Short mmCIF file of C-alpha atoms and ligand atoms in Angstrom, two decimals:
data_model
loop_
_atom_site.label_atom_id
_atom_site.label_comp_id
_atom_site.label_asym_id
_atom_site.label_seq_id
_atom_site.Cartn_x
_atom_site.Cartn_y
_atom_site.Cartn_z
CA MET J 14 -33.75 62.93 -104.94
CA GLN J 15 -36.67 64.25 -102.92
CA ARG J 16 -40.21 63.79 -104.12
CA LYS J 17 -41.30 66.95 -105.96
CA VAL J 18 -43.58 69.34 -104.13
CA THR J 19 -46.57 69.98 -106.44
CA LYS J 20 -49.39 70.65 -103.94
CA ALA J 21 -49.96 73.73 -101.83
CA VAL J 22 -52.49 74.43 -99.11
CA PHE J 23 -53.81 77.96 -98.64
CA PRO J 24 -55.64 78.33 -95.31
CA VAL J 25 -58.18 81.09 -96.00
CA ALA J 26 -60.95 80.27 -93.54
CA GLY J 27 -60.17 83.10 -91.05
CA MET J 28 -62.81 85.76 -90.42
CA GLY J 29 -60.41 88.68 -90.81
CA THR J 30 -61.90 90.53 -87.82
CA ARG J 31 -58.90 92.88 -87.70
CA PHE J 32 -60.14 94.44 -90.93
CA LEU J 33 -63.75 94.98 -89.95
CA PRO J 34 -65.88 96.56 -91.30
CA ALA J 35 -64.23 95.87 -94.68
CA THR J 36 -64.28 92.11 -94.11
CA LYS J 37 -67.99 92.11 -93.27
CA SER J 38 -68.72 91.32 -96.90
CA VAL J 39 -65.28 90.98 -98.56
CA PRO J 40 -63.01 88.06 -97.66
CA LYS J 41 -59.68 89.36 -96.33
CA GLU J 42 -57.80 87.53 -99.05
CA ILE J 43 -59.61 89.54 -101.75
CA MET J 44 -58.50 92.87 -100.27
CA THR J 45 -56.33 94.69 -102.72
CA LEU J 46 -52.61 95.26 -102.57
CA VAL J 47 -52.08 97.90 -105.28
CA ASP J 48 -54.29 96.24 -107.91
CA ARG J 49 -54.24 92.56 -107.10
CA PRO J 50 -56.00 90.73 -104.31
CA LEU J 51 -53.80 89.46 -101.51
CA ILE J 52 -54.39 85.84 -102.54
CA GLN J 53 -52.99 86.43 -106.04
CA TYR J 54 -49.53 87.13 -104.60
CA ALA J 55 -49.53 83.79 -102.77
CA ILE J 56 -50.74 81.97 -105.89
CA ASP J 57 -48.08 83.57 -108.07
CA GLU J 58 -45.38 82.66 -105.54
CA ALA J 59 -46.59 79.04 -105.43
CA ARG J 60 -46.66 78.82 -109.22
CA ALA J 61 -43.09 80.16 -109.40
CA ALA J 62 -42.08 77.35 -107.04
CA GLY J 63 -43.51 74.63 -109.32
CA ILE J 64 -46.85 74.12 -107.57
CA THR J 65 -49.55 72.79 -109.89
CA GLU J 66 -52.33 71.83 -107.41
CA PHE J 67 -53.85 74.47 -105.21
CA ILE J 68 -55.93 73.54 -102.21
CA PHE J 69 -57.95 76.23 -100.49
CA VAL J 70 -59.29 75.67 -96.98
CA THR J 71 -62.28 78.02 -96.85
CA SER J 72 -65.26 78.69 -94.63
CA ARG J 73 -68.65 80.27 -94.94
CA GLY J 74 -68.71 83.67 -96.66
CA LYS J 75 -65.71 83.05 -98.93
CA GLY J 76 -67.69 82.67 -102.17
CA ALA J 77 -65.99 85.72 -103.67
CA LEU J 78 -62.70 83.81 -103.58
CA GLU J 79 -64.08 80.95 -105.66
CA ASP J 80 -65.50 83.39 -108.18
CA TYR J 81 -62.21 85.21 -108.42
CA PHE J 82 -60.40 82.12 -109.70
CA ASP J 83 -63.21 81.20 -112.10
CA ARG J 84 -63.51 82.37 -115.69
CA ALA J 85 -65.63 85.48 -116.25
CA PRO J 86 -67.11 84.74 -119.73
CA GLU J 87 -69.17 87.96 -120.11
CA LEU J 88 -66.31 90.17 -119.03
CA GLU J 89 -63.84 88.34 -121.30
CA ALA J 90 -66.22 88.60 -124.29
CA SER J 91 -66.75 92.28 -123.75
CA LEU J 92 -63.01 92.97 -123.48
CA ARG J 93 -62.37 90.89 -126.58
CA ALA J 94 -65.02 92.78 -128.53
CA LYS J 95 -63.34 96.07 -127.58
CA GLY J 96 -59.87 94.75 -128.53
CA LYS J 97 -58.58 95.17 -124.97
CA THR J 98 -55.94 92.47 -125.17
CA GLU J 99 -53.77 93.79 -122.34
CA LEU J 100 -56.64 93.56 -119.87
CA LEU J 101 -57.46 90.06 -121.17
CA GLU J 102 -53.90 89.04 -120.36
CA VAL J 103 -54.25 90.50 -116.84
CA LEU J 104 -57.38 88.41 -116.36
CA ASP J 105 -55.68 85.33 -117.73
CA ALA J 106 -53.28 85.16 -114.78
CA THR J 107 -56.28 84.70 -112.48
CA ASN J 108 -57.75 81.74 -114.35
CA MET J 109 -56.84 78.38 -112.93
CA ASP J 110 -56.73 75.27 -115.12
CA SER J 111 -59.69 72.94 -114.76
CA GLY J 112 -59.05 70.69 -111.77
CA ALA J 113 -55.95 72.59 -110.60
CA ILE J 114 -57.82 74.18 -107.75
CA ALA J 115 -59.81 72.47 -105.00
CA TYR J 116 -61.77 73.80 -102.08
CA VAL J 117 -62.37 72.16 -98.74
CA ARG J 118 -64.42 73.71 -95.99
CA GLN J 119 -63.22 74.05 -92.40
CA ASN J 120 -66.57 74.04 -90.69
CA GLN J 121 -65.32 75.06 -87.24
CA ALA J 122 -62.63 77.63 -86.43
CA LEU J 123 -60.30 75.24 -84.56
CA GLY J 124 -56.97 76.73 -85.61
CA LEU J 125 -54.36 76.71 -88.34
CA GLY J 126 -53.29 73.10 -87.69
CA HIS J 127 -56.91 71.97 -87.96
CA ALA J 128 -57.32 73.93 -91.22
CA VAL J 129 -54.34 72.12 -92.78
CA TRP J 130 -55.63 68.77 -91.44
CA CYS J 131 -58.96 69.43 -93.22
CA ALA J 132 -57.03 69.11 -96.55
CA ARG J 133 -55.51 65.72 -95.66
CA HIS J 134 -57.47 63.68 -98.24
CA LEU J 135 -56.49 66.08 -101.00
CA ILE J 136 -52.84 66.09 -99.97
CA GLY J 137 -52.49 62.35 -99.65
CA ASP J 138 -49.13 60.75 -98.88
CA GLU J 139 -46.69 63.31 -100.28
CA PRO J 140 -44.78 66.42 -99.23
CA PHE J 141 -46.76 69.64 -99.57
CA ALA J 142 -46.43 73.36 -99.14
CA VAL J 143 -48.50 75.67 -96.94
CA LEU J 144 -48.71 79.37 -97.71
CA LEU J 145 -50.39 81.88 -95.36
CA PRO J 146 -51.54 84.66 -97.70
CA ASP J 147 -51.33 87.25 -94.90
CA ASP J 148 -47.58 87.01 -95.10
CA VAL J 149 -46.56 88.76 -98.30
CA ILE J 150 -42.90 88.41 -99.17
CA ALA J 151 -41.11 90.60 -101.72
CA ALA J 152 -38.04 88.80 -102.98
CA GLU J 153 -35.94 88.53 -106.12
CA THR J 154 -36.32 84.73 -106.04
CA PRO J 155 -39.80 84.08 -104.61
CA CYS J 156 -39.60 82.76 -101.05
CA LEU J 157 -41.21 79.38 -101.65
CA ARG J 158 -38.96 78.78 -104.60
CA GLN J 159 -35.91 79.42 -102.41
CA MET J 160 -37.32 76.89 -99.97
CA VAL J 161 -38.09 74.24 -102.59
CA GLU J 162 -34.52 74.52 -103.82
CA ALA J 163 -33.21 74.03 -100.26
CA TYR J 164 -35.66 71.17 -99.71
CA GLU J 165 -34.43 69.40 -102.83
CA GLN J 166 -30.95 69.40 -101.25
CA THR J 167 -31.94 68.62 -97.63
CA GLY J 168 -35.28 66.85 -97.56
CA GLY J 169 -37.20 66.94 -94.29
CA ASN J 170 -39.53 69.79 -93.32
CA MET J 171 -38.63 73.35 -94.15
CA ILE J 172 -40.16 76.39 -92.40
CA ALA J 173 -39.53 80.01 -93.45
CA ALA J 174 -37.74 81.86 -90.67
CA MET J 175 -37.09 85.49 -89.78
CA GLU J 176 -35.54 87.26 -86.77
CA VAL J 177 -38.10 89.27 -84.78
CA SER J 178 -37.67 91.56 -81.78
CA SER J 179 -38.07 90.07 -78.29
CA GLU J 180 -41.27 92.10 -77.82
CA MET J 181 -42.80 90.53 -80.96
CA ALA J 182 -41.71 86.91 -80.25
CA SER J 183 -44.97 86.10 -78.39
CA SER J 184 -46.95 86.71 -81.60
CA TYR J 185 -45.22 83.94 -83.58
CA GLY J 186 -44.25 80.33 -83.68
CA ILE J 187 -40.66 80.49 -82.31
CA MET J 188 -37.87 78.08 -83.25
CA ASP J 189 -35.41 76.53 -80.87
CA VAL J 190 -32.23 76.60 -82.91
CA PRO J 191 -28.48 76.38 -82.23
CA PRO J 192 -26.72 79.76 -82.41
CA ALA J 193 -25.71 79.53 -86.10
CA ILE J 194 -25.99 81.95 -88.90
CA SER J 195 -26.41 79.56 -91.81
CA ARG J 196 -29.43 79.82 -94.08
CA VAL J 197 -30.74 76.35 -93.26
CA VAL J 198 -30.88 75.69 -89.51
CA PRO J 199 -31.80 72.35 -87.93
CA MET J 200 -34.48 72.90 -85.33
CA ARG J 201 -34.35 71.46 -81.78
CA GLY J 202 -37.90 72.48 -80.97
CA MET J 203 -40.67 74.89 -81.72
CA VAL J 204 -43.18 76.72 -79.54
CA GLU J 205 -46.29 78.61 -80.55
CA LYS J 206 -46.70 82.13 -79.14
CA PRO J 207 -44.35 81.75 -76.12
CA ALA J 208 -45.13 83.81 -73.04
CA PRO J 209 -43.04 87.07 -73.07
CA GLY J 210 -39.49 86.36 -71.98
CA THR J 211 -39.67 82.58 -72.43
CA GLN J 212 -38.84 82.34 -76.15
CA PRO J 213 -36.03 79.88 -76.99
CA SER J 214 -34.69 82.31 -79.65
CA ASN J 215 -35.83 85.26 -81.72
CA LEU J 216 -36.22 83.17 -84.88
CA ALA J 217 -39.88 83.22 -85.87
CA ALA J 218 -41.80 81.06 -88.29
CA ILE J 219 -43.24 82.98 -91.25
CA GLY J 220 -46.15 81.64 -93.28
CA ARG J 221 -44.33 79.40 -95.75
CA TYR J 222 -43.88 75.70 -94.98
CA ILE J 223 -42.83 72.57 -96.81
CA LEU J 224 -44.13 69.64 -94.80
CA THR J 225 -43.99 65.87 -94.88
CA PRO J 226 -47.04 63.59 -94.54
CA ASP J 227 -45.80 62.73 -91.03
CA VAL J 228 -46.66 66.22 -89.84
CA LEU J 229 -50.15 65.78 -91.33
CA ARG J 230 -50.56 62.58 -89.33
CA HIS J 231 -49.53 64.33 -86.08
CA LEU J 232 -52.20 66.98 -86.77
CA GLY J 233 -54.78 64.19 -86.43
CA ASP J 234 -53.90 63.39 -82.83
CA ILE J 235 -52.45 66.40 -81.07
CA ASP J 236 -54.35 68.26 -78.36
CA PRO J 237 -55.38 71.91 -78.64
CA GLY J 238 -52.43 74.20 -77.80
CA ALA J 239 -51.95 77.98 -77.63
CA GLY J 240 -55.28 79.87 -77.68
CA GLY J 241 -57.17 76.54 -77.36
CA GLU J 242 -56.49 75.85 -81.08
CA ILE J 243 -54.97 72.93 -82.95
CA GLN J 244 -51.60 74.43 -83.80
CA LEU J 245 -49.49 73.56 -86.82
CA THR J 246 -46.49 74.43 -84.67
CA ASP J 247 -47.29 71.64 -82.20
CA ALA J 248 -47.41 68.99 -84.96
CA ILE J 249 -44.05 70.27 -86.23
CA ALA J 250 -42.65 70.19 -82.67
CA ARG J 251 -43.70 66.52 -82.38
CA GLU J 252 -41.97 65.72 -85.68
CA ILE J 253 -38.78 67.30 -84.37
CA VAL J 254 -38.92 64.94 -81.36
CA GLU J 255 -39.69 61.88 -83.49
CA ARG J 256 -37.44 62.35 -86.51
CA GLN J 257 -35.24 65.44 -86.04
CA ASN J 258 -35.87 66.43 -89.67
CA VAL J 259 -37.21 69.97 -89.38
CA TYR J 260 -35.25 72.98 -90.63
CA GLY J 261 -35.73 76.71 -90.36
CA TYR J 262 -35.00 78.47 -93.59
CA ARG J 263 -33.80 82.08 -93.37
CA PHE J 264 -35.21 83.41 -96.62
CA GLU J 265 -33.92 86.35 -98.59
CA GLY J 266 -36.57 89.03 -98.97
CA GLN J 267 -38.79 91.49 -97.19
CA ARG J 268 -41.84 90.16 -95.44
CA TYR J 269 -44.96 92.25 -94.82
CA ASP J 270 -47.52 91.24 -92.23
CA CYS J 271 -50.68 91.94 -94.20
CA GLY J 272 -52.72 90.45 -91.35
CA SER J 273 -52.25 93.80 -89.56
CA LYS J 274 -53.37 97.21 -90.75
CA ALA J 275 -49.93 98.74 -90.37
CA GLY J 276 -48.31 95.87 -92.30
CA PHE J 277 -50.90 96.13 -95.04
CA LEU J 278 -50.29 99.85 -95.44
CA GLN J 279 -46.51 99.34 -95.51
CA ALA J 280 -46.87 96.66 -98.18
CA THR J 281 -49.13 98.97 -100.23
CA VAL J 282 -46.52 101.74 -100.13
CA ALA J 283 -43.56 99.37 -100.84
CA PHE J 284 -45.28 97.55 -103.73
CA GLY J 285 -46.54 100.86 -105.11
CA LEU J 286 -43.05 102.33 -105.08
CA ALA J 287 -41.68 99.25 -106.83
CA ARG J 288 -44.13 99.59 -109.71
CA PRO J 289 -42.72 101.23 -112.85
CA ASP J 290 -46.10 102.82 -113.70
CA LEU J 291 -46.78 104.23 -110.19
CA GLY J 292 -43.51 104.46 -108.30
CA ALA J 293 -42.28 107.90 -109.30
CA GLU J 294 -45.63 109.64 -108.66
CA LEU J 295 -46.08 107.89 -105.29
CA ALA J 296 -42.51 108.74 -104.21
CA GLN J 297 -43.14 112.43 -105.03
CA PHE J 298 -46.43 112.37 -103.14
CA LEU J 299 -44.83 110.74 -100.08
CA SER J 300 -41.96 113.19 -99.96
CA ASP J 301 -44.40 116.13 -100.29
CA MET J 302 -46.49 114.71 -97.48
CA MET J 303 -43.49 114.30 -95.22
CA ALA J 304 -42.27 117.83 -95.99
CA GLN J 305 -45.74 119.22 -95.11
CA ARG J 306 -45.79 117.27 -91.83
CA GLN J 307 -42.35 118.51 -90.87
CA ALA J 308 -43.28 122.11 -91.74
CA ALA J 309 -46.40 121.83 -89.51
CA GLU J 310 -44.42 120.50 -86.50
C1 G1P F 653 -49.41 81.71 -87.62
C2 G1P F 653 -48.61 80.54 -87.02
C3 G1P F 653 -47.36 81.06 -86.35
C4 G1P F 653 -46.55 81.84 -87.38
C5 G1P F 653 -47.39 82.95 -88.02
C6 G1P F 653 -46.63 83.62 -89.16
O1 G1P F 653 -49.85 82.53 -86.58
O2 G1P F 653 -49.46 79.90 -86.06
O3 G1P F 653 -46.58 79.98 -85.87
O4 G1P F 653 -45.38 82.41 -86.75
O5 G1P F 653 -48.63 82.45 -88.53
O6 G1P F 653 -47.33 84.67 -89.70
P1 G1P F 653 -51.05 83.63 -86.73
O7 G1P F 653 -50.40 84.82 -87.37
O8 G1P F 653 -52.08 83.01 -87.58
O9 G1P F 653 -51.49 83.93 -85.32
#
Protein backbone atom coordinates (compact mmCIF):
# COMPACT_ATOMS: atom_id res chain seq x y z
CA MET A 1 0.00 0.00 0.00
CA GLN A 2 1.35 3.45 -0.92
CA ARG A 3 1.12 6.30 1.52
CA LYS A 4 -1.98 8.36 0.66
CA VAL A 5 -1.47 11.62 -1.19
CA THR A 6 -3.25 14.32 0.82
CA LYS A 7 -1.19 17.44 0.10
CA ALA A 8 -1.07 19.44 -3.11
CA VAL A 9 1.14 22.35 -4.10
CA PHE A 10 -0.20 25.05 -6.43
CA PRO A 11 2.59 27.24 -7.81
CA VAL A 12 0.86 30.58 -8.42
CA ALA A 13 3.74 33.05 -8.11
CA GLY A 14 4.10 33.80 -11.84
CA MET A 15 3.52 37.34 -13.07
CA GLY A 16 1.26 36.32 -15.94
CA THR A 17 2.91 38.75 -18.36
CA ARG A 18 1.31 37.02 -21.34
CA PHE A 19 -2.03 38.38 -20.18
CA LEU A 20 -1.03 42.01 -19.66
CA PRO A 21 -2.67 44.43 -19.21
CA ALA A 22 -5.32 42.24 -17.49
CA THR A 23 -2.77 40.83 -15.06
CA LYS A 24 -1.53 44.28 -14.06
CA SER A 25 -3.97 44.20 -11.15
CA VAL A 26 -5.66 40.77 -11.33
CA PRO A 27 -3.66 37.59 -10.62
CA LYS A 28 -3.75 35.30 -13.66
CA GLU A 29 -5.26 32.52 -11.54
CA ILE A 30 -8.30 34.69 -10.80
CA MET A 31 -9.06 35.20 -14.49
CA THR A 32 -12.42 33.72 -15.34
CA LEU A 33 -13.13 30.60 -17.32
CA VAL A 34 -16.92 30.86 -17.94
CA ASP A 35 -17.84 31.87 -14.36
CA ARG A 36 -15.13 30.42 -12.17
CA PRO A 37 -11.58 31.60 -11.69
CA LEU A 38 -8.91 29.38 -13.20
CA ILE A 39 -7.67 28.32 -9.77
CA GLN A 40 -11.08 26.90 -8.80
CA TYR A 41 -10.78 24.24 -11.52
CA ALA A 42 -7.45 23.05 -10.09
CA ILE A 43 -8.82 23.07 -6.53
CA ASP A 44 -11.89 21.06 -7.54
CA GLU A 45 -9.69 18.55 -9.37
CA ALA A 46 -7.44 18.18 -6.33
CA ARG A 47 -10.42 17.69 -4.02
CA ALA A 48 -11.81 15.00 -6.32
CA ALA A 49 -8.48 13.19 -5.99
CA GLY A 50 -8.65 13.12 -2.18
CA ILE A 51 -6.44 16.14 -1.45
CA THR A 52 -7.23 17.77 1.90
CA GLU A 53 -4.27 20.15 2.34
CA PHE A 54 -3.73 22.89 -0.21
CA ILE A 55 -0.42 24.74 -0.35
CA PHE A 56 -0.17 27.88 -2.47
CA VAL A 57 3.20 29.25 -3.47
CA THR A 58 2.44 32.92 -4.07
CA SER A 59 4.31 36.17 -4.60
CA ARG A 60 3.68 39.87 -4.22
CA GLY A 61 0.41 41.10 -5.72
CA LYS A 62 -1.53 37.86 -5.19
CA GLY A 63 -3.72 39.13 -2.34
CA ALA A 64 -6.90 38.66 -4.40
CA LEU A 65 -6.23 34.90 -4.39
CA GLU A 66 -6.16 34.75 -0.59
CA ASP A 67 -9.38 36.75 -0.38
CA TYR A 68 -11.04 34.48 -2.91
CA PHE A 69 -10.66 31.44 -0.65
CA ASP A 70 -11.71 33.30 2.48
CA ARG A 71 -15.28 33.65 3.73
CA ALA A 72 -17.16 36.76 2.65
CA PRO A 73 -19.41 37.40 5.70
CA GLU A 74 -21.19 40.55 4.41
CA LEU A 75 -21.92 38.98 1.04
CA GLU A 76 -23.15 35.75 2.65
CA ALA A 77 -25.39 37.67 5.10
CA SER A 78 -26.91 39.71 2.31
CA LEU A 79 -27.59 36.63 0.14
CA ARG A 80 -29.11 34.84 3.14
CA ALA A 81 -31.36 37.81 3.93
CA LYS A 82 -32.62 37.73 0.32
CA GLY A 83 -33.15 33.96 0.42
CA LYS A 84 -30.65 33.36 -2.41
CA THR A 85 -29.72 29.83 -1.37
CA GLU A 86 -28.43 28.74 -4.78
CA LEU A 87 -25.85 31.52 -4.82
CA LEU A 88 -24.90 30.69 -1.24
CA GLU A 89 -24.17 27.13 -2.38
CA VAL A 90 -22.03 28.45 -5.25
CA LEU A 91 -20.04 30.49 -2.73
CA ASP A 92 -19.71 27.54 -0.40
CA ALA A 93 -17.55 25.64 -2.90
CA THR A 94 -14.96 28.43 -2.65
CA ASN A 95 -14.66 28.36 1.15
CA MET A 96 -11.77 26.31 2.44
CA ASP A 97 -11.88 24.68 5.87
CA SER A 98 -9.85 26.43 8.56
CA GLY A 99 -6.26 25.29 8.28
CA ALA A 100 -6.79 23.40 5.01
CA ILE A 101 -5.04 26.08 3.01
CA ALA A 102 -1.56 27.48 3.53
CA TYR A 103 0.38 30.15 1.72
CA VAL A 104 4.11 30.40 1.30
CA ARG A 105 5.85 33.21 -0.56
CA GLN A 106 8.40 32.69 -3.29
CA ASN A 107 10.31 35.93 -2.88
CA GLN A 108 12.40 35.60 -6.04
CA ALA A 109 11.26 34.30 -9.45
CA LEU A 110 13.78 31.44 -9.68
CA GLY A 111 11.62 28.92 -11.50
CA LEU A 112 9.02 26.20 -11.02
CA GLY A 113 11.40 23.86 -9.19
CA HIS A 114 12.30 26.62 -6.76
CA ALA A 115 8.60 27.43 -6.21
CA VAL A 116 7.89 23.82 -5.21
CA TRP A 117 11.00 23.77 -3.01
CA CYS A 118 9.66 26.85 -1.15
CA ALA A 119 6.85 24.58 0.14
CA ARG A 120 9.22 21.92 1.55
CA HIS A 121 8.51 22.55 5.22
CA LEU A 122 4.76 22.34 4.64
CA ILE A 123 5.08 19.16 2.57
CA GLY A 124 7.36 17.34 4.98
CA ASP A 125 8.37 13.75 4.37
CA GLU A 126 5.47 12.40 2.31
CA PRO A 127 4.34 12.09 -1.29
CA PHE A 128 2.56 15.16 -2.65
CA ALA A 129 0.83 16.43 -5.76
CA VAL A 130 1.70 19.50 -7.82
CA LEU A 131 -0.96 21.13 -10.00
CA LEU A 132 -0.15 23.92 -12.45
CA PRO A 133 -3.45 25.85 -12.73
CA ASP A 134 -2.61 27.04 -16.29
CA ASP A 135 -3.17 23.49 -17.48
CA VAL A 136 -6.92 22.93 -17.37
CA ILE A 137 -7.98 19.38 -18.10
CA ALA A 138 -11.53 18.37 -18.99
CA ALA A 139 -12.02 14.69 -18.21
CA GLU A 140 -14.74 12.32 -17.11
CA THR A 141 -12.54 11.12 -14.24
CA PRO A 142 -10.52 14.18 -13.16
CA CYS A 143 -6.88 13.86 -14.27
CA LEU A 144 -5.27 13.90 -10.81
CA ARG A 145 -7.70 11.25 -9.64
CA GLN A 146 -6.68 9.00 -12.55
CA MET A 147 -3.07 9.53 -11.51
CA VAL A 148 -3.68 8.84 -7.81
CA GLU A 149 -5.35 5.55 -8.76
CA ALA A 150 -2.33 4.60 -10.90
CA TYR A 151 0.05 5.71 -8.15
CA GLU A 152 -1.73 3.51 -5.63
CA GLN A 153 -0.92 0.55 -7.89
CA THR A 154 2.60 1.52 -8.95
CA GLY A 155 4.11 3.86 -6.35
CA GLY A 156 7.03 6.01 -7.46
CA ASN A 157 6.62 9.38 -9.14
CA MET A 158 3.83 9.95 -11.62
CA ILE A 159 3.82 12.75 -14.21
CA ALA A 160 0.89 13.56 -16.51
CA ALA A 161 1.89 13.00 -20.13
CA MET A 162 0.53 14.01 -23.53
CA GLU A 163 1.82 13.69 -27.10
CA VAL A 164 2.71 17.05 -28.66
CA SER A 165 3.86 17.95 -32.17
CA SER A 166 7.61 18.10 -32.85
CA GLU A 167 7.34 21.88 -33.31
CA MET A 168 5.84 22.26 -29.83
CA ALA A 169 8.25 19.91 -28.01
CA SER A 170 10.70 22.71 -27.16
CA SER A 171 8.01 24.39 -25.01
CA TYR A 172 7.67 21.47 -22.60
CA GLY A 173 9.43 19.07 -20.30
CA ILE A 174 9.91 16.07 -22.59
CA MET A 175 10.09 12.45 -21.44
CA ASP A 176 12.57 9.87 -22.64
CA VAL A 177 10.40 6.76 -22.83
CA PRO A 178 10.53 3.37 -24.54
CA PRO A 179 8.26 3.15 -27.60
CA ALA A 180 5.23 1.70 -25.80
CA ILE A 181 1.60 2.62 -25.89
CA SER A 182 0.60 1.70 -22.34
CA ARG A 183 -0.99 4.28 -20.08
CA VAL A 184 1.78 4.13 -17.47
CA VAL A 185 5.25 4.43 -19.02
CA PRO A 186 8.53 4.06 -17.10
CA MET A 187 10.74 7.03 -17.89
CA ARG A 188 14.44 6.73 -18.86
CA GLY A 189 15.07 10.45 -18.64
CA MET A 190 13.50 13.87 -18.88
CA VAL A 191 14.66 17.13 -20.40
CA GLU A 192 13.24 20.62 -19.97
CA LYS A 193 12.51 22.54 -23.17
CA PRO A 194 14.87 20.63 -25.49
CA ALA A 195 16.37 22.55 -28.41
CA PRO A 196 14.26 21.97 -31.56
CA GLY A 197 15.05 18.60 -33.12
CA THR A 198 16.79 17.18 -30.04
CA GLN A 199 13.73 15.90 -28.11
CA PRO A 200 13.98 12.25 -26.98
CA SER A 201 10.28 11.70 -27.79
CA ASN A 202 7.11 13.71 -28.35
CA LEU A 203 5.70 12.83 -24.93
CA ALA A 204 5.39 16.06 -22.94
CA ALA A 205 4.86 16.64 -19.24
CA ILE A 206 1.58 18.39 -18.44
CA GLY A 207 1.07 20.24 -15.17
CA ARG A 208 0.01 17.39 -12.86
CA TYR A 209 2.60 15.56 -10.80
CA ILE A 210 2.66 13.11 -7.91
CA LEU A 211 6.13 13.32 -6.38
CA THR A 212 8.11 11.65 -3.63
CA PRO A 213 10.08 13.52 -0.94
CA ASP A 214 13.29 12.44 -2.77
CA VAL A 215 12.45 14.80 -5.64
CA LEU A 216 11.97 17.58 -3.11
CA ARG A 217 15.44 16.88 -1.71
CA HIS A 218 16.99 17.05 -5.19
CA LEU A 219 15.38 20.47 -5.67
CA GLY A 220 17.53 21.70 -2.80
CA ASP A 221 20.82 20.98 -4.57
CA ILE A 222 20.40 21.12 -8.32
CA ASP A 223 21.87 23.91 -10.43
CA PRO A 224 19.78 26.30 -12.52
CA GLY A 225 18.81 24.69 -15.84
CA ALA A 226 16.80 25.82 -18.88
CA GLY A 227 16.19 29.59 -18.87
CA GLY A 228 18.56 29.96 -15.88
CA GLU A 229 15.78 28.65 -13.60
CA ILE A 230 15.64 25.85 -11.01
CA GLN A 231 13.63 23.31 -12.99
CA LEU A 232 11.32 20.69 -11.52
CA THR A 233 12.18 18.58 -14.57
CA ASP A 234 15.86 18.47 -13.57
CA ALA A 235 15.05 17.16 -10.07
CA ILE A 236 12.82 14.50 -11.64
CA ALA A 237 15.60 13.60 -14.10
CA ARG A 238 17.99 13.09 -11.19
CA GLU A 239 15.47 10.83 -9.46
CA ILE A 240 15.24 8.72 -12.62
CA VAL A 241 19.02 8.24 -12.53
CA GLU A 242 19.08 7.44 -8.81
CA ARG A 243 16.00 5.26 -8.37
CA GLN A 244 14.36 4.58 -11.75
CA ASN A 245 10.94 5.13 -10.20
CA VAL A 246 9.39 7.80 -12.39
CA TYR A 247 6.44 7.14 -14.70
CA GLY A 248 4.71 9.14 -17.37
CA TYR A 249 0.94 8.81 -17.14
CA ARG A 250 -1.00 9.23 -20.37
CA PHE A 251 -4.21 10.67 -18.96
CA GLU A 252 -7.63 10.48 -20.52
CA GLY A 253 -9.06 13.92 -21.19
CA GLN A 254 -8.62 17.16 -23.09
CA ARG A 255 -5.99 19.58 -21.89
CA TYR A 256 -6.19 23.33 -22.49
CA ASP A 257 -3.13 25.55 -22.19
CA CYS A 258 -4.69 28.46 -20.32
CA GLY A 259 -1.25 30.01 -20.01
CA SER A 260 -1.68 31.16 -23.62
CA LYS A 261 -4.38 33.43 -25.00
CA ALA A 262 -5.38 30.98 -27.72
CA GLY A 263 -5.65 28.12 -25.20
CA PHE A 264 -7.67 30.26 -22.80
CA LEU A 265 -10.13 31.19 -25.55
CA GLN A 266 -10.44 27.55 -26.65
CA ALA A 267 -11.12 26.47 -23.08
CA THR A 268 -13.74 29.21 -22.71
CA VAL A 269 -15.58 27.97 -25.81
CA ALA A 270 -15.27 24.28 -24.88
CA PHE A 271 -16.39 24.75 -21.27
CA GLY A 272 -19.18 27.08 -22.38
CA LEU A 273 -20.44 24.53 -24.90
CA ALA A 274 -20.40 21.83 -22.21
CA ARG A 275 -22.62 23.87 -19.87
CA PRO A 276 -26.31 22.89 -19.89
CA ASP A 277 -27.36 26.50 -19.22
CA LEU A 278 -25.17 28.09 -21.92
CA GLY A 279 -24.21 25.43 -24.46
CA ALA A 280 -27.12 25.63 -26.92
CA GLU A 281 -27.06 29.44 -27.18
CA LEU A 282 -23.28 29.52 -27.58
CA ALA A 283 -23.35 26.78 -30.24
CA GLN A 284 -25.95 28.75 -32.21
CA PHE A 285 -23.89 31.93 -31.91
CA LEU A 286 -20.71 30.17 -33.07
CA SER A 287 -22.38 28.59 -36.07
CA ASP A 288 -23.94 31.95 -37.06
CA MET A 289 -20.51 33.60 -36.76
CA MET A 290 -18.87 30.96 -38.92
CA ALA A 291 -21.60 31.23 -41.54
CA GLN A 292 -21.16 35.03 -41.65
CA ARG A 293 -17.41 34.67 -42.04
CA GLN A 294 -17.77 32.17 -44.84
CA ALA A 295 -20.32 34.38 -46.61
CA ALA A 296 -17.89 37.33 -46.39
CA GLU A 297 -14.97 35.37 -47.90
C1 LIG B 1 6.16 23.87 -17.04
C2 LIG B 1 7.19 22.77 -16.84
C3 LIG B 1 7.26 21.87 -18.10
C4 LIG B 1 5.87 21.34 -18.43
C5 LIG B 1 4.85 22.50 -18.55
C6 LIG B 1 3.45 21.95 -18.69
O1 LIG B 1 6.63 24.73 -18.05
O2 LIG B 1 8.45 23.34 -16.58
O3 LIG B 1 8.14 20.81 -17.88
O4 LIG B 1 5.92 20.61 -19.64
O5 LIG B 1 4.89 23.36 -17.39
O6 LIG B 1 2.51 22.96 -18.88
P1 LIG B 1 6.07 26.24 -18.29
O7 LIG B 1 4.80 26.07 -19.07
O8 LIG B 1 5.85 26.82 -16.95
O9 LIG B 1 7.12 26.93 -19.10
